[in-house]
mmCIF file with all atom_site columns, C-alpha atoms in Angstrom:
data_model
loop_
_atom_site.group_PDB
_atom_site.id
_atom_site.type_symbol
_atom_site.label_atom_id
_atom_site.label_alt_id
_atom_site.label_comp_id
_atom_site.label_asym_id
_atom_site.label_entity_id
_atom_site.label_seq_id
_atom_site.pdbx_PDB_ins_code
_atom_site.Cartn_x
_atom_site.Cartn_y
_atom_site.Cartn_z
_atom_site.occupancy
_atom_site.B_iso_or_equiv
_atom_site.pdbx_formal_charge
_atom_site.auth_seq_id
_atom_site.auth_comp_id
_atom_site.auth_asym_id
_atom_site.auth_atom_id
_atom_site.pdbx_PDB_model_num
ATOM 1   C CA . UNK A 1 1   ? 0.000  0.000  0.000   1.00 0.00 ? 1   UNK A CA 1
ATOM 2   C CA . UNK A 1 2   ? 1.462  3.627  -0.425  1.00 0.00 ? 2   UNK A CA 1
ATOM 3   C CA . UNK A 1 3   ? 1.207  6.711  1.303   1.00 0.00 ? 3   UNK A CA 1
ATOM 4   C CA . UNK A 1 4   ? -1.370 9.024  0.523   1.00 0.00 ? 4   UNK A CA 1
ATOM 5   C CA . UNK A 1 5   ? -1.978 12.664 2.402   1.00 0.00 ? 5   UNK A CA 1
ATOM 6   C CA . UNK A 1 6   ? -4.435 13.287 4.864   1.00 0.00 ? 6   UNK A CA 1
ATOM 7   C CA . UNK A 1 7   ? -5.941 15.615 2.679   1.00 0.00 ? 7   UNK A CA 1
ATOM 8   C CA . UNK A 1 8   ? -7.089 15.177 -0.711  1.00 0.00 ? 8   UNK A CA 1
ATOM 9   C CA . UNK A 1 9   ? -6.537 11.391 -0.947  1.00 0.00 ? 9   UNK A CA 1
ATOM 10  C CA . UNK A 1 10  ? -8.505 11.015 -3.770  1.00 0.00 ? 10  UNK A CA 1
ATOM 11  C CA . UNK A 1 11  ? -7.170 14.118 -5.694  1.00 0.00 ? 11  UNK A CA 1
ATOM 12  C CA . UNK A 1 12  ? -3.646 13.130 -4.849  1.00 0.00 ? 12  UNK A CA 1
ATOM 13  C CA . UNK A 1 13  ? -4.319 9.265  -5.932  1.00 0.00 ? 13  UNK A CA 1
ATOM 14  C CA . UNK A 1 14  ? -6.014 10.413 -9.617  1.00 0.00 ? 14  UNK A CA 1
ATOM 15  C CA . UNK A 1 15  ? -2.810 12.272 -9.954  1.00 0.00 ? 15  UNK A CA 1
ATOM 16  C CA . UNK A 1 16  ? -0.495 9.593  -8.879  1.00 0.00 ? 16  UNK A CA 1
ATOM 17  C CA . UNK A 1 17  ? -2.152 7.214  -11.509 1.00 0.00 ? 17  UNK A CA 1
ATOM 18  C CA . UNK A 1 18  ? -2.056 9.166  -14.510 1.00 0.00 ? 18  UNK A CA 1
ATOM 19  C CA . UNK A 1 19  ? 1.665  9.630  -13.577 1.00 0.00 ? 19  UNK A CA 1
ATOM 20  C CA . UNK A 1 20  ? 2.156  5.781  -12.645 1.00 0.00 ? 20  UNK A CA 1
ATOM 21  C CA . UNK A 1 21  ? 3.222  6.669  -9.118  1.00 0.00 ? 21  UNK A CA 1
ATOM 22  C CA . UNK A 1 22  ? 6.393  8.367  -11.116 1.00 0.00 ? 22  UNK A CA 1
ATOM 23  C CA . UNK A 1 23  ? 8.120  11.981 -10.960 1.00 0.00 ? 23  UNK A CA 1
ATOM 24  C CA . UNK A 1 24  ? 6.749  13.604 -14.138 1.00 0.00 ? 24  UNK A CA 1
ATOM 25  C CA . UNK A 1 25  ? 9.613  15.986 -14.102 1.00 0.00 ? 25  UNK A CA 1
ATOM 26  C CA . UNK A 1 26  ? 11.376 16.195 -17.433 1.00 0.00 ? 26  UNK A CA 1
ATOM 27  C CA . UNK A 1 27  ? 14.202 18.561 -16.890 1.00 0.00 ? 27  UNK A CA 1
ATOM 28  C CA . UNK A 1 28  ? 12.645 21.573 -15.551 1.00 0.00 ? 28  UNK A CA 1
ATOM 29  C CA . UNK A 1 29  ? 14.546 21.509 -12.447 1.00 0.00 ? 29  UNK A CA 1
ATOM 30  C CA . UNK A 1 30  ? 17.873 21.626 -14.396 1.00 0.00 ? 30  UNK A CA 1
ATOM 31  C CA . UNK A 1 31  ? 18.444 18.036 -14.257 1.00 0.00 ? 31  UNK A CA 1
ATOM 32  C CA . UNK A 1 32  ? 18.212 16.039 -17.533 1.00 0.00 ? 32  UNK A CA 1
ATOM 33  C CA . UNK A 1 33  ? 17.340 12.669 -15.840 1.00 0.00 ? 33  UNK A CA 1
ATOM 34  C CA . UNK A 1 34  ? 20.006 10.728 -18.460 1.00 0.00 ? 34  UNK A CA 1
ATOM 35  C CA . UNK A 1 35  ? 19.280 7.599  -16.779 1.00 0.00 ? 35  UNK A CA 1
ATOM 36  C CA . UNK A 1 36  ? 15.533 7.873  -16.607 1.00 0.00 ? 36  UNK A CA 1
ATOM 37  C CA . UNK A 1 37  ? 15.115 8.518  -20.233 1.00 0.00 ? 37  UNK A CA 1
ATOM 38  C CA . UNK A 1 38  ? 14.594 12.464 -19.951 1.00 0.00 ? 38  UNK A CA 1
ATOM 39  C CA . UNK A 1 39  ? 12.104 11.905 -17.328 1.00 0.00 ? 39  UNK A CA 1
ATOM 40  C CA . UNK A 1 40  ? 12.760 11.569 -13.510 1.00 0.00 ? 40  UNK A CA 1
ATOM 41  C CA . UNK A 1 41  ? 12.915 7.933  -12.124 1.00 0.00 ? 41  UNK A CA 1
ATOM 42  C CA . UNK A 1 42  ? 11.672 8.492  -8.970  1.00 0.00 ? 42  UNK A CA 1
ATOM 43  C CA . UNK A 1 43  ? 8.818  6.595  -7.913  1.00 0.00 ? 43  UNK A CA 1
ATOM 44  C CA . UNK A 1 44  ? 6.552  7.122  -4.993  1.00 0.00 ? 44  UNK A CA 1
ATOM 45  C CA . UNK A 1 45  ? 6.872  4.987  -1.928  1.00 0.00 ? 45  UNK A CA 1
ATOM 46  C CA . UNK A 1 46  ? 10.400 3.801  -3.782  1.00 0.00 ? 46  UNK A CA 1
ATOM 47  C CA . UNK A 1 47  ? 13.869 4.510  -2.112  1.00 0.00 ? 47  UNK A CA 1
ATOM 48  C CA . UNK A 1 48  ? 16.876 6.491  -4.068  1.00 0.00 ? 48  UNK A CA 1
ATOM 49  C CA . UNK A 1 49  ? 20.147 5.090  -4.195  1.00 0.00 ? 49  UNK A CA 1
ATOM 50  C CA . UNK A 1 50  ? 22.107 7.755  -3.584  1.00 0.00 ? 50  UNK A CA 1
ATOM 51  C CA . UNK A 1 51  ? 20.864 8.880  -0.045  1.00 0.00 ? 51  UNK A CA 1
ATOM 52  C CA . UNK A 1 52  ? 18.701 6.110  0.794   1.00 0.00 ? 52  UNK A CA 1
ATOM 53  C CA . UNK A 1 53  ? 15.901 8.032  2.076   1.00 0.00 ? 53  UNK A CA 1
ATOM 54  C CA . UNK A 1 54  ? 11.896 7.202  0.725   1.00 0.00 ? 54  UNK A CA 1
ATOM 55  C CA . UNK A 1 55  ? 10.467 9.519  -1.442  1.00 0.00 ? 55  UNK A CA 1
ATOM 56  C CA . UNK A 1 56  ? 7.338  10.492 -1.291  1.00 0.00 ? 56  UNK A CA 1
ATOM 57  C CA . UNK A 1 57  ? 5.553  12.094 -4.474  1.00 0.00 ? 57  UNK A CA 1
ATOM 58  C CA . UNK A 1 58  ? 3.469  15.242 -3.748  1.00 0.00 ? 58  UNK A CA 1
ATOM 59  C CA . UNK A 1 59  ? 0.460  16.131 -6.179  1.00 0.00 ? 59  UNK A CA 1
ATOM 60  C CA . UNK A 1 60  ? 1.334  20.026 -7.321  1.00 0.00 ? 60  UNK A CA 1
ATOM 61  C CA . UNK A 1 61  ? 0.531  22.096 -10.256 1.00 0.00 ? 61  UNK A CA 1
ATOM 62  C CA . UNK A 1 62  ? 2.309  21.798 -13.036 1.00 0.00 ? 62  UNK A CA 1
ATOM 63  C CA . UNK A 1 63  ? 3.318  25.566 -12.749 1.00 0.00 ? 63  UNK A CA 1
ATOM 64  C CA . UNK A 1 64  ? 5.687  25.966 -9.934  1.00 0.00 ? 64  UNK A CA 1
ATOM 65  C CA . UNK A 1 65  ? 5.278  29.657 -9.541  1.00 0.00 ? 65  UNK A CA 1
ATOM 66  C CA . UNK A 1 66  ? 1.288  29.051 -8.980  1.00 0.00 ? 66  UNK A CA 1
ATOM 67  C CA . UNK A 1 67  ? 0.238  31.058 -5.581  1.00 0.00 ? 67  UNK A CA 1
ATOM 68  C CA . UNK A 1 68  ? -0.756 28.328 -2.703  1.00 0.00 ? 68  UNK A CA 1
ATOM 69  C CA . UNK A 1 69  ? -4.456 29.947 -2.941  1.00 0.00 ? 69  UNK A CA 1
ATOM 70  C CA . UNK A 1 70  ? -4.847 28.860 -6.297  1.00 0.00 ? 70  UNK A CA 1
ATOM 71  C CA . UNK A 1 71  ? -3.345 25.684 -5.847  1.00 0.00 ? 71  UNK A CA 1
ATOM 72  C CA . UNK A 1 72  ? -5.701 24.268 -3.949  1.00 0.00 ? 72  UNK A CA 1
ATOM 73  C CA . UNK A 1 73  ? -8.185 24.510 -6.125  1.00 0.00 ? 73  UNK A CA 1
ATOM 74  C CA . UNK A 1 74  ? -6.942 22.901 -9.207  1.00 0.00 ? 74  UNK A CA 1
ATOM 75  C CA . UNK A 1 75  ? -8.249 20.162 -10.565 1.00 0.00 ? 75  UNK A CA 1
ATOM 76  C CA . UNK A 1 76  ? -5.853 16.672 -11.046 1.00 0.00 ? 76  UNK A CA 1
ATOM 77  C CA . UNK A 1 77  ? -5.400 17.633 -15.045 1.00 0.00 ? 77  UNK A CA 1
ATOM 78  C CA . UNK A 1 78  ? -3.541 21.064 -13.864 1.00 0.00 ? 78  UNK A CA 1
ATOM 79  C CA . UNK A 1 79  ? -1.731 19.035 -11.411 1.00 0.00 ? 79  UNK A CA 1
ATOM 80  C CA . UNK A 1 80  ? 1.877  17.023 -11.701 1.00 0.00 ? 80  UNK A CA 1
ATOM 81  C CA . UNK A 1 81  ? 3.408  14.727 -9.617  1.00 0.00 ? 81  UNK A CA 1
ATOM 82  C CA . UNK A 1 82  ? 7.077  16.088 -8.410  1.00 0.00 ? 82  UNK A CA 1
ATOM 83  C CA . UNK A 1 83  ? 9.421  14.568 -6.512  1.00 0.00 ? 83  UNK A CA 1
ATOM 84  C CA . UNK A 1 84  ? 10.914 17.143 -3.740  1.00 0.00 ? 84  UNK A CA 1
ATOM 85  C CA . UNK A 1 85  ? 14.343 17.533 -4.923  1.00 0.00 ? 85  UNK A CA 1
ATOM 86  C CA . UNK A 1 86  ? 12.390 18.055 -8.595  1.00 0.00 ? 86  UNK A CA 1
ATOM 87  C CA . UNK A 1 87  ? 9.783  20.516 -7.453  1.00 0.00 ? 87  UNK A CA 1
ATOM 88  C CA . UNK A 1 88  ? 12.896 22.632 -5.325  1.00 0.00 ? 88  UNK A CA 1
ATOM 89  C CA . UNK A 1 89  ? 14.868 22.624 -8.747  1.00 0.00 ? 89  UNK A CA 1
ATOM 90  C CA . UNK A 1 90  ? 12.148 24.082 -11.064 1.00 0.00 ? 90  UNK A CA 1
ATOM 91  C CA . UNK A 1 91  ? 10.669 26.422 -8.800  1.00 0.00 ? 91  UNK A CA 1
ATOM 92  C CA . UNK A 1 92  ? 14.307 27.596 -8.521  1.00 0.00 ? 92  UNK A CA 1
ATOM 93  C CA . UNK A 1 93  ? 14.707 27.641 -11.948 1.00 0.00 ? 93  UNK A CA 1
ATOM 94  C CA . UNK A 1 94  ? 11.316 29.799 -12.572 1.00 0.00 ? 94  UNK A CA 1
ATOM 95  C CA . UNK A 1 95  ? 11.883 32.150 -10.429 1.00 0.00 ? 95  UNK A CA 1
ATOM 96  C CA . UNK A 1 96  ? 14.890 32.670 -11.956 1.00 0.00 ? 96  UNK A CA 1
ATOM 97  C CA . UNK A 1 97  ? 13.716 32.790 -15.877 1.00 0.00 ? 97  UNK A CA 1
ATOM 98  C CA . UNK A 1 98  ? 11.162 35.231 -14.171 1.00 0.00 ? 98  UNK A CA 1
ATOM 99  C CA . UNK A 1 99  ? 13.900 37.436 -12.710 1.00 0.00 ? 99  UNK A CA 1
ATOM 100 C CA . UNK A 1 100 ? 15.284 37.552 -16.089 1.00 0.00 ? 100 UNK A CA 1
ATOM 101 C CA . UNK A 1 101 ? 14.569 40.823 -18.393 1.00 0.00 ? 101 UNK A CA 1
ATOM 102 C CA . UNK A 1 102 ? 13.257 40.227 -21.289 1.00 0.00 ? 102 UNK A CA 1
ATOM 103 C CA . UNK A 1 103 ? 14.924 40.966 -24.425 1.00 0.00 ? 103 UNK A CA 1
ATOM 104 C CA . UNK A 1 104 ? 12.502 42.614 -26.831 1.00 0.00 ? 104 UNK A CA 1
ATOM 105 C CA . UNK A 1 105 ? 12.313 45.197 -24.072 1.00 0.00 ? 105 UNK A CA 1
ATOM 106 C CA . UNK A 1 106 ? 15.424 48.165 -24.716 1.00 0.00 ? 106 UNK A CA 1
ATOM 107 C CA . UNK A 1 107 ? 17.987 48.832 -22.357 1.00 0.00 ? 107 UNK A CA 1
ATOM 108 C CA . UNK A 1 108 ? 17.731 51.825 -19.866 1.00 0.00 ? 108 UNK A CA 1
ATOM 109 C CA . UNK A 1 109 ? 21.097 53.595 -22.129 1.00 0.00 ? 109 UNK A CA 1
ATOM 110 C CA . UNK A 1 110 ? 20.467 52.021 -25.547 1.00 0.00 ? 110 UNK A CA 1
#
């Protein structure tokens, strides 16, 4: 049997199937995944190799810059399952594409 939340079982279960309990991460945390085919090979309830610790897969949007209040709300379609180390890596990497000025806009001295 694998873990579910307290919350939002069934939410969190629709998710995990149409991701077959997998990370559905494919690169956007910076990593390329090489060995899982350009796709994380996490799986929930499964333990990594390098650290040996379980990971558990959380159900969150597929947007990682999506505010918490709308989060809640989505439905499992909008939703992706992430591995932590995944979901730290591309909402790193968002925020930092966001940061970044974009380059039809001019210059302040051009």
């Amino acid at each position: 049997m694998s873990s579910v939340p307290l919350a939002a079982a069934a939410l969190h279960a629709a998710v995990m199937r149409a991701a077959e309990y997998r990370c559905q991460c494919t690169g956007r945390c910076g990593n390329a995944h090489r060995k899982g085919g350009g796709r994380c090979p996490l799986v929930h309830d499964g333990y990594t190799s390098k650290r040996g610790r379980r990971v558990h897969l959380a159900a969150a949007p597929a947007d990682p810059l999506t505010p918490l209040v709308q989060a809640v709300s989505l439905p499992a379609a909008d939703l992706m399952a992430w591995c932590p180390d995944c979901h730290t890596g591309a909402l790193r990497q968002a925020r930092k594409d966001a940061r970044r000025p974009d380059p039809d806009q001019g210059a302040l001295f051009d």
